[in-house]
Short mmCIF file of C-alpha atoms and ligand atoms in Angstrom, two decimals:
data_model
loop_
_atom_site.label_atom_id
_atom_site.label_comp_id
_atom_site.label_asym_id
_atom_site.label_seq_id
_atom_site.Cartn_x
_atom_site.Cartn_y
_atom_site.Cartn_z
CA UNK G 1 74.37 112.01 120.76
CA UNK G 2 77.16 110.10 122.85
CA UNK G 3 80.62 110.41 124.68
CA UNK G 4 82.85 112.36 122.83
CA UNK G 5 86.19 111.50 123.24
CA UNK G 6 89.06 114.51 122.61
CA UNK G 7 92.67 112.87 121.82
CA UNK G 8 95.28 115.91 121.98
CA UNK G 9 98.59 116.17 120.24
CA UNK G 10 101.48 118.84 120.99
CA UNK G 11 99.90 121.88 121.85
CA UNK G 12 96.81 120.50 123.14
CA UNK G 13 97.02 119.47 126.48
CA UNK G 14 93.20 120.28 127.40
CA UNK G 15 90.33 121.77 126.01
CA UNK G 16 89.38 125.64 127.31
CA UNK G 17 87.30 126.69 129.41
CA UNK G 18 86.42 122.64 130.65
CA UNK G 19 85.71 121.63 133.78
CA UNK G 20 87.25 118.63 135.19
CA UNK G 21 84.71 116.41 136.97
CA UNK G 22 86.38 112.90 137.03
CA UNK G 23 89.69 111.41 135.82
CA UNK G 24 91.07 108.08 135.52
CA UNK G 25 94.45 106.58 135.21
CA UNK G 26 93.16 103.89 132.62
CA UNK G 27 95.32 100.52 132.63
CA UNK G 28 94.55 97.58 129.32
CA UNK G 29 95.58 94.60 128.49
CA UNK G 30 97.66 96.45 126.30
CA UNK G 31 99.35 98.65 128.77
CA UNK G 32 98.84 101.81 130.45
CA UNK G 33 97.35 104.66 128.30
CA UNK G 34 98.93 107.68 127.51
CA UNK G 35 98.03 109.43 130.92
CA UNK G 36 94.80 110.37 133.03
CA UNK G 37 91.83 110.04 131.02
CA UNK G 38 89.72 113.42 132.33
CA UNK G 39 85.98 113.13 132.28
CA UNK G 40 85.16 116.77 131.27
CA UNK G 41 82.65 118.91 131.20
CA UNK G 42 81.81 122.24 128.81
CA UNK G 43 78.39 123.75 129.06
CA UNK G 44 76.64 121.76 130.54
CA UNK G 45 77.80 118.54 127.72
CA UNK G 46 80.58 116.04 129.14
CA UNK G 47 83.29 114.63 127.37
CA UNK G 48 86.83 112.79 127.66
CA UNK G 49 89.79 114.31 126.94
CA UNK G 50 93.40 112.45 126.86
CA UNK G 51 96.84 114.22 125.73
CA UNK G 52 98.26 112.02 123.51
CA UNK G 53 101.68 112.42 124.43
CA UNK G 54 100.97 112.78 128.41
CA UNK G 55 100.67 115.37 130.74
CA UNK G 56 103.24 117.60 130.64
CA UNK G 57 104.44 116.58 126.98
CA UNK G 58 106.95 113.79 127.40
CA UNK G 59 105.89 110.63 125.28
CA UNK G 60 107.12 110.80 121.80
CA UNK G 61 105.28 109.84 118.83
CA UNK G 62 107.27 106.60 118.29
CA UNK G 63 106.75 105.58 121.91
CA UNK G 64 102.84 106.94 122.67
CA UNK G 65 100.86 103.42 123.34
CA UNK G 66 98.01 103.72 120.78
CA UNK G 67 96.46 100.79 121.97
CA UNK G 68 95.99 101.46 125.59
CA UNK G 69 95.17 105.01 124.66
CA UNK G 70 91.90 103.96 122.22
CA UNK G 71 91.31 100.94 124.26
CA UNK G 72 90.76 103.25 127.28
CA UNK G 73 88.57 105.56 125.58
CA UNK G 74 86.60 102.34 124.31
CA UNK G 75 86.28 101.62 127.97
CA UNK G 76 85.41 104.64 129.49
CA UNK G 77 82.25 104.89 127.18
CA UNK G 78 83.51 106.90 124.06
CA UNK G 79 81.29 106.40 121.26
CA UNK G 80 83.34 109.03 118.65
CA UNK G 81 86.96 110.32 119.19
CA UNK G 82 88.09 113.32 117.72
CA UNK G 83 91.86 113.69 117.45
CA UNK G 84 93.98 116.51 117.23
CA UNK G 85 97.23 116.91 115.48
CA UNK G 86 99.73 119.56 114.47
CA UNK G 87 101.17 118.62 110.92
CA UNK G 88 103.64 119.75 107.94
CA UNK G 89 101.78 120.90 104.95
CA UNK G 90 103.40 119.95 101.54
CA UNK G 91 100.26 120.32 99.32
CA UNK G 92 98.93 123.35 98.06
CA UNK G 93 97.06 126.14 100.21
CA UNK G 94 98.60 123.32 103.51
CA UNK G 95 100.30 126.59 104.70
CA UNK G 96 101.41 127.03 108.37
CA UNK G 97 98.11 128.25 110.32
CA UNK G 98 95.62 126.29 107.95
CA UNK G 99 93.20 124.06 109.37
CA UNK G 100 93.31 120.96 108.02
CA UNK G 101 90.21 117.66 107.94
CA UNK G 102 91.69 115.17 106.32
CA UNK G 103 90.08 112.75 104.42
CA UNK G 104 92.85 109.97 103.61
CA UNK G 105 95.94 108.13 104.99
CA UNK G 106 99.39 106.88 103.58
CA UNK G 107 101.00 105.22 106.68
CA UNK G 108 105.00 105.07 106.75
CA UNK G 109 104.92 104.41 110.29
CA UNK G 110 107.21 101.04 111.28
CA UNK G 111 107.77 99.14 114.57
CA UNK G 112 104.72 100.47 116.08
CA UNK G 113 101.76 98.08 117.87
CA UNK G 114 99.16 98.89 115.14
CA UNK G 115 96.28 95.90 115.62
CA UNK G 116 94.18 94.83 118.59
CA UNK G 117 94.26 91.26 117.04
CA UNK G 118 97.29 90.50 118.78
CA UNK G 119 96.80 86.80 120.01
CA UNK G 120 99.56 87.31 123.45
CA UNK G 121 97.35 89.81 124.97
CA UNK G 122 94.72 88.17 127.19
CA UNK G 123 92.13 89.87 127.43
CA UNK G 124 92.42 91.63 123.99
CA UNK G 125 90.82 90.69 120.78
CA UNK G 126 92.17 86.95 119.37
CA UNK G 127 90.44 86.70 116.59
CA UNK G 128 91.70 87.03 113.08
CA UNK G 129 90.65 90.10 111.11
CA UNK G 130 91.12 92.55 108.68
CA UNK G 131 88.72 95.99 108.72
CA UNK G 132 87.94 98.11 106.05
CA UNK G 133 89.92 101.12 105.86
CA UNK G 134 89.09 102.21 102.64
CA UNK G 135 87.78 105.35 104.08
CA UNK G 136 90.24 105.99 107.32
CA UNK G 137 87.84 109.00 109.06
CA UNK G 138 83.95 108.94 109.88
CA UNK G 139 81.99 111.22 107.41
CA UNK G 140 79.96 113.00 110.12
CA UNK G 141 82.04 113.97 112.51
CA UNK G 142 84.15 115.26 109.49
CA UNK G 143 81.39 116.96 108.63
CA UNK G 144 81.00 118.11 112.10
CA UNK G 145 84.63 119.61 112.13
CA UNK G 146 84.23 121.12 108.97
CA UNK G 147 80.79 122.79 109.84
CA UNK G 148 82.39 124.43 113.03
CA UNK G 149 85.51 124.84 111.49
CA UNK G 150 83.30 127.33 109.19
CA UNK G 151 81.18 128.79 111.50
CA UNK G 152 84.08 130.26 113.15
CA UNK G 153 84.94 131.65 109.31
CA UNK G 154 88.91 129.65 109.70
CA UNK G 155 88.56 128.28 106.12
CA UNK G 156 89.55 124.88 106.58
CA UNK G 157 90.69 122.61 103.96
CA UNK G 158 88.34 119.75 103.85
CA UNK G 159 90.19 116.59 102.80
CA UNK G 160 93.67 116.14 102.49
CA UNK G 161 95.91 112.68 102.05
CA UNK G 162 98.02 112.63 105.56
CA UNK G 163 101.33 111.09 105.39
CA UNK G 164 102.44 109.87 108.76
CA UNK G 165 106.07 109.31 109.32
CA UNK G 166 107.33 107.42 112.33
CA UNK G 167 109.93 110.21 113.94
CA UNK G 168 110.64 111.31 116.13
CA UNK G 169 113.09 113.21 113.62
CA UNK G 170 111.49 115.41 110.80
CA UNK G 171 112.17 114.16 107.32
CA UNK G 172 114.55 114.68 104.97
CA UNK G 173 113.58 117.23 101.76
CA UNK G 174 113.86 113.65 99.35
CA UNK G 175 111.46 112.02 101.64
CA UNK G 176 108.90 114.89 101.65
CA UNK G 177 109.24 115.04 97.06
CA UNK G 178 108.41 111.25 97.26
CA UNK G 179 105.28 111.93 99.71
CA UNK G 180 104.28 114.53 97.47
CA UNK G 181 104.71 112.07 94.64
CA UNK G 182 102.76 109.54 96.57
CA UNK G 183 100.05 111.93 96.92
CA UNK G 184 100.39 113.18 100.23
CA UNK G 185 98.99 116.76 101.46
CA UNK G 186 100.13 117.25 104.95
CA UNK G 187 102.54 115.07 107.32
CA UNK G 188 102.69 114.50 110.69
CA UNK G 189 103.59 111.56 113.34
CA UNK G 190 100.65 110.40 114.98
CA UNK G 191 97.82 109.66 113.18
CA UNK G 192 98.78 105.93 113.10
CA UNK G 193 98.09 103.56 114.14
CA UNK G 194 95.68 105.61 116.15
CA UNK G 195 93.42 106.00 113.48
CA UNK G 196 93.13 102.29 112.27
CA UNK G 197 92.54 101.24 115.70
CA UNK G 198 89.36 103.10 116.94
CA UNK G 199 88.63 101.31 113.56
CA UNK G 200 88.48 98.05 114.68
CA UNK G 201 87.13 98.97 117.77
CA UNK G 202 84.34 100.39 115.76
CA UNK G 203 84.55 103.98 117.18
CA UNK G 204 84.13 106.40 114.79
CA UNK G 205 87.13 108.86 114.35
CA UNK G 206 88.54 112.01 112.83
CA UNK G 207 91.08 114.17 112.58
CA UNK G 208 91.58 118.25 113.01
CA UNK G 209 94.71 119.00 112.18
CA UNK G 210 97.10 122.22 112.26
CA UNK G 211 99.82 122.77 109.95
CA UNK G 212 102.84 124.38 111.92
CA UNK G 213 105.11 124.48 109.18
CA UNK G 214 105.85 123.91 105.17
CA UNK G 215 107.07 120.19 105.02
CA UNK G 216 111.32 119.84 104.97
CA UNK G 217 112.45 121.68 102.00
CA UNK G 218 109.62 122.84 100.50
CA UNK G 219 110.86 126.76 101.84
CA UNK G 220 114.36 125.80 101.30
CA UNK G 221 116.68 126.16 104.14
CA UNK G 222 115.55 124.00 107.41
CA UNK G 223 113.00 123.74 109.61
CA UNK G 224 113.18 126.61 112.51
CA UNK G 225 111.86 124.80 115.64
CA UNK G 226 111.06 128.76 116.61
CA UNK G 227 108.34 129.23 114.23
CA UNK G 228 106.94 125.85 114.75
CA UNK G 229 106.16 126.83 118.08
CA UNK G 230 104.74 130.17 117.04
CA UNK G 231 102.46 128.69 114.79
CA UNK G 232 101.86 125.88 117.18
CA UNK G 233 100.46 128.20 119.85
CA UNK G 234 98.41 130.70 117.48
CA UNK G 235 97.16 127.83 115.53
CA UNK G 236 95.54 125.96 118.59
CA UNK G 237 93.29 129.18 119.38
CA UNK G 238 91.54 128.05 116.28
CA UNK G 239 91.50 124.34 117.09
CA UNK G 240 90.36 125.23 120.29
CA UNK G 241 87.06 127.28 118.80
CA UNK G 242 86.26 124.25 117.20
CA UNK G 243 86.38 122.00 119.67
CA UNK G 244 84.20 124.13 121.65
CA UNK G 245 81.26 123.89 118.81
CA UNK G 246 82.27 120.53 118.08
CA UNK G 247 81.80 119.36 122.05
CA UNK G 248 78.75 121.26 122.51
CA UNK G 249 77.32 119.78 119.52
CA UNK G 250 78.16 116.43 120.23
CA UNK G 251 78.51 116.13 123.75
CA UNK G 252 75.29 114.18 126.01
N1 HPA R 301 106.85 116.39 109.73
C1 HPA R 301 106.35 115.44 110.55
N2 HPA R 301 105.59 115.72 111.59
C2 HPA R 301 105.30 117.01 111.83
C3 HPA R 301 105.78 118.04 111.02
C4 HPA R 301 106.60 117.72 109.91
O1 HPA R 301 107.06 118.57 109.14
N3 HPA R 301 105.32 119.20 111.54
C5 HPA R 301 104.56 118.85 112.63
N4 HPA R 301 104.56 117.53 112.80
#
């Protein structure tokens, strides 16, 4: 179909059982991207696979340059991105180890680079515009999640309003009633302005996300970092069967 792109978040720093067979170290008029953009390879289909926060872990969600990151894939030939992210579930059934397509966006995110149409960036887009967002994620390759999400029986929840908070701390219990008021079924810190930028750069996008742990105060108590982790490292097993449908479905 095209050049599936693969954007992973914390605990996703590759996809299994890929072969490397080119990288990159992409640099826009927008800065440098996130890290090496790997050409990749998984029977016999290729794709592109970029860790959001760099290789090892070290860019924070607050500080990971969106734009160079979706520009690059742009670039590079991507003509869909998937994007993975580990979230906080505050919704019903958004429990830690649930798989999670979302369908829907609240953004709470400040201070961050969120448009291409930035006029003191030669070589990026000048014009004036405003793109539809009304629906944030690209129907068929939520579909296409969804379908291998099943296939693999891991139940996923398809559609789900994600919150995303601009960090890097988690949030307070107050803040995660009023997201819950507001509608909002998991949270999580990247998925803008990541999202409304393959937007105007036409690529269509979506979003698997893992829930690693109930949203602050929901359990009462705090948040133990511990079983984040846990749930971080089971959970990605799953994400990880699905990208390997999802890449040999998609990939050319
Ligand atoms: N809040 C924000 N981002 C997150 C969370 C959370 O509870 N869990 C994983 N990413």
């Amino acid at each position: 179909m095209g050049l599936l792109a693969v954007i992973g978040g914390s605990g996703c720093q590759g996809v299994r059982d890929a072969g490397v067979i080119g990288h990159s170290e992409p640099v826009t008029p927008f800065g440098d991207a996130s890290g090496a953009l790997l050409h990749c390879r998984l029977a016999g289909r290729e794709f592109l696979f970029l860790a959001r926060h760099g290789a090892p872990h070290h860019i924070p969600p607050h500080r990971v340059n969106y734009r160079a990151n979706i520009w690059a894939l742009q670039q590079a030939g991507a003509s869909a991105v998937v994007a993975v992210n580990a979230v906080g579930g505050i919704g019903d059934g958004m429990h830690p180890g649930r798989i999670v397509v979302p369908d829907q966006i609240v953004d709470y995110t400040h201070g961050r680079a969120q448009t291409f149409f930035d006029e003191d960036h030669p070589g990026g887009l000048t014009h004036v515009t405003h793109v539809d967002f009304t629906e944030p994620y690209a129907d068929e390759l939520r579909d296409g999640l969804l379908g291998a999400a099943r296939a693999r029986d891991l139940q996923p929840a398809d559609g789900a309003v994600y919150g995303v908070t601009q960090g890097p701390r988690l949030e307070t219990a107050a803040e995660i009633r009023r997201m819950e008021r507001d509608g909002c079924d998991i949270v999580g810190m990247t998925g803008m302005p990541e999202a409304a930028l393959a937007r105007e750069l036409e690529l269509p996008y979506a979003c698997i996300a893992l829930v690693v742990n109930w949203g602050a105060g929901i359990e009462g108590g705090g948040i133990a970092i511990s079983s984040v982790m846990r749930h971080l490292e089971e959970g990605m097993e799953k994400v990880q069967e699905v990208l390997q449908i999802i890449i040999r479905e998609y990939g050319k």
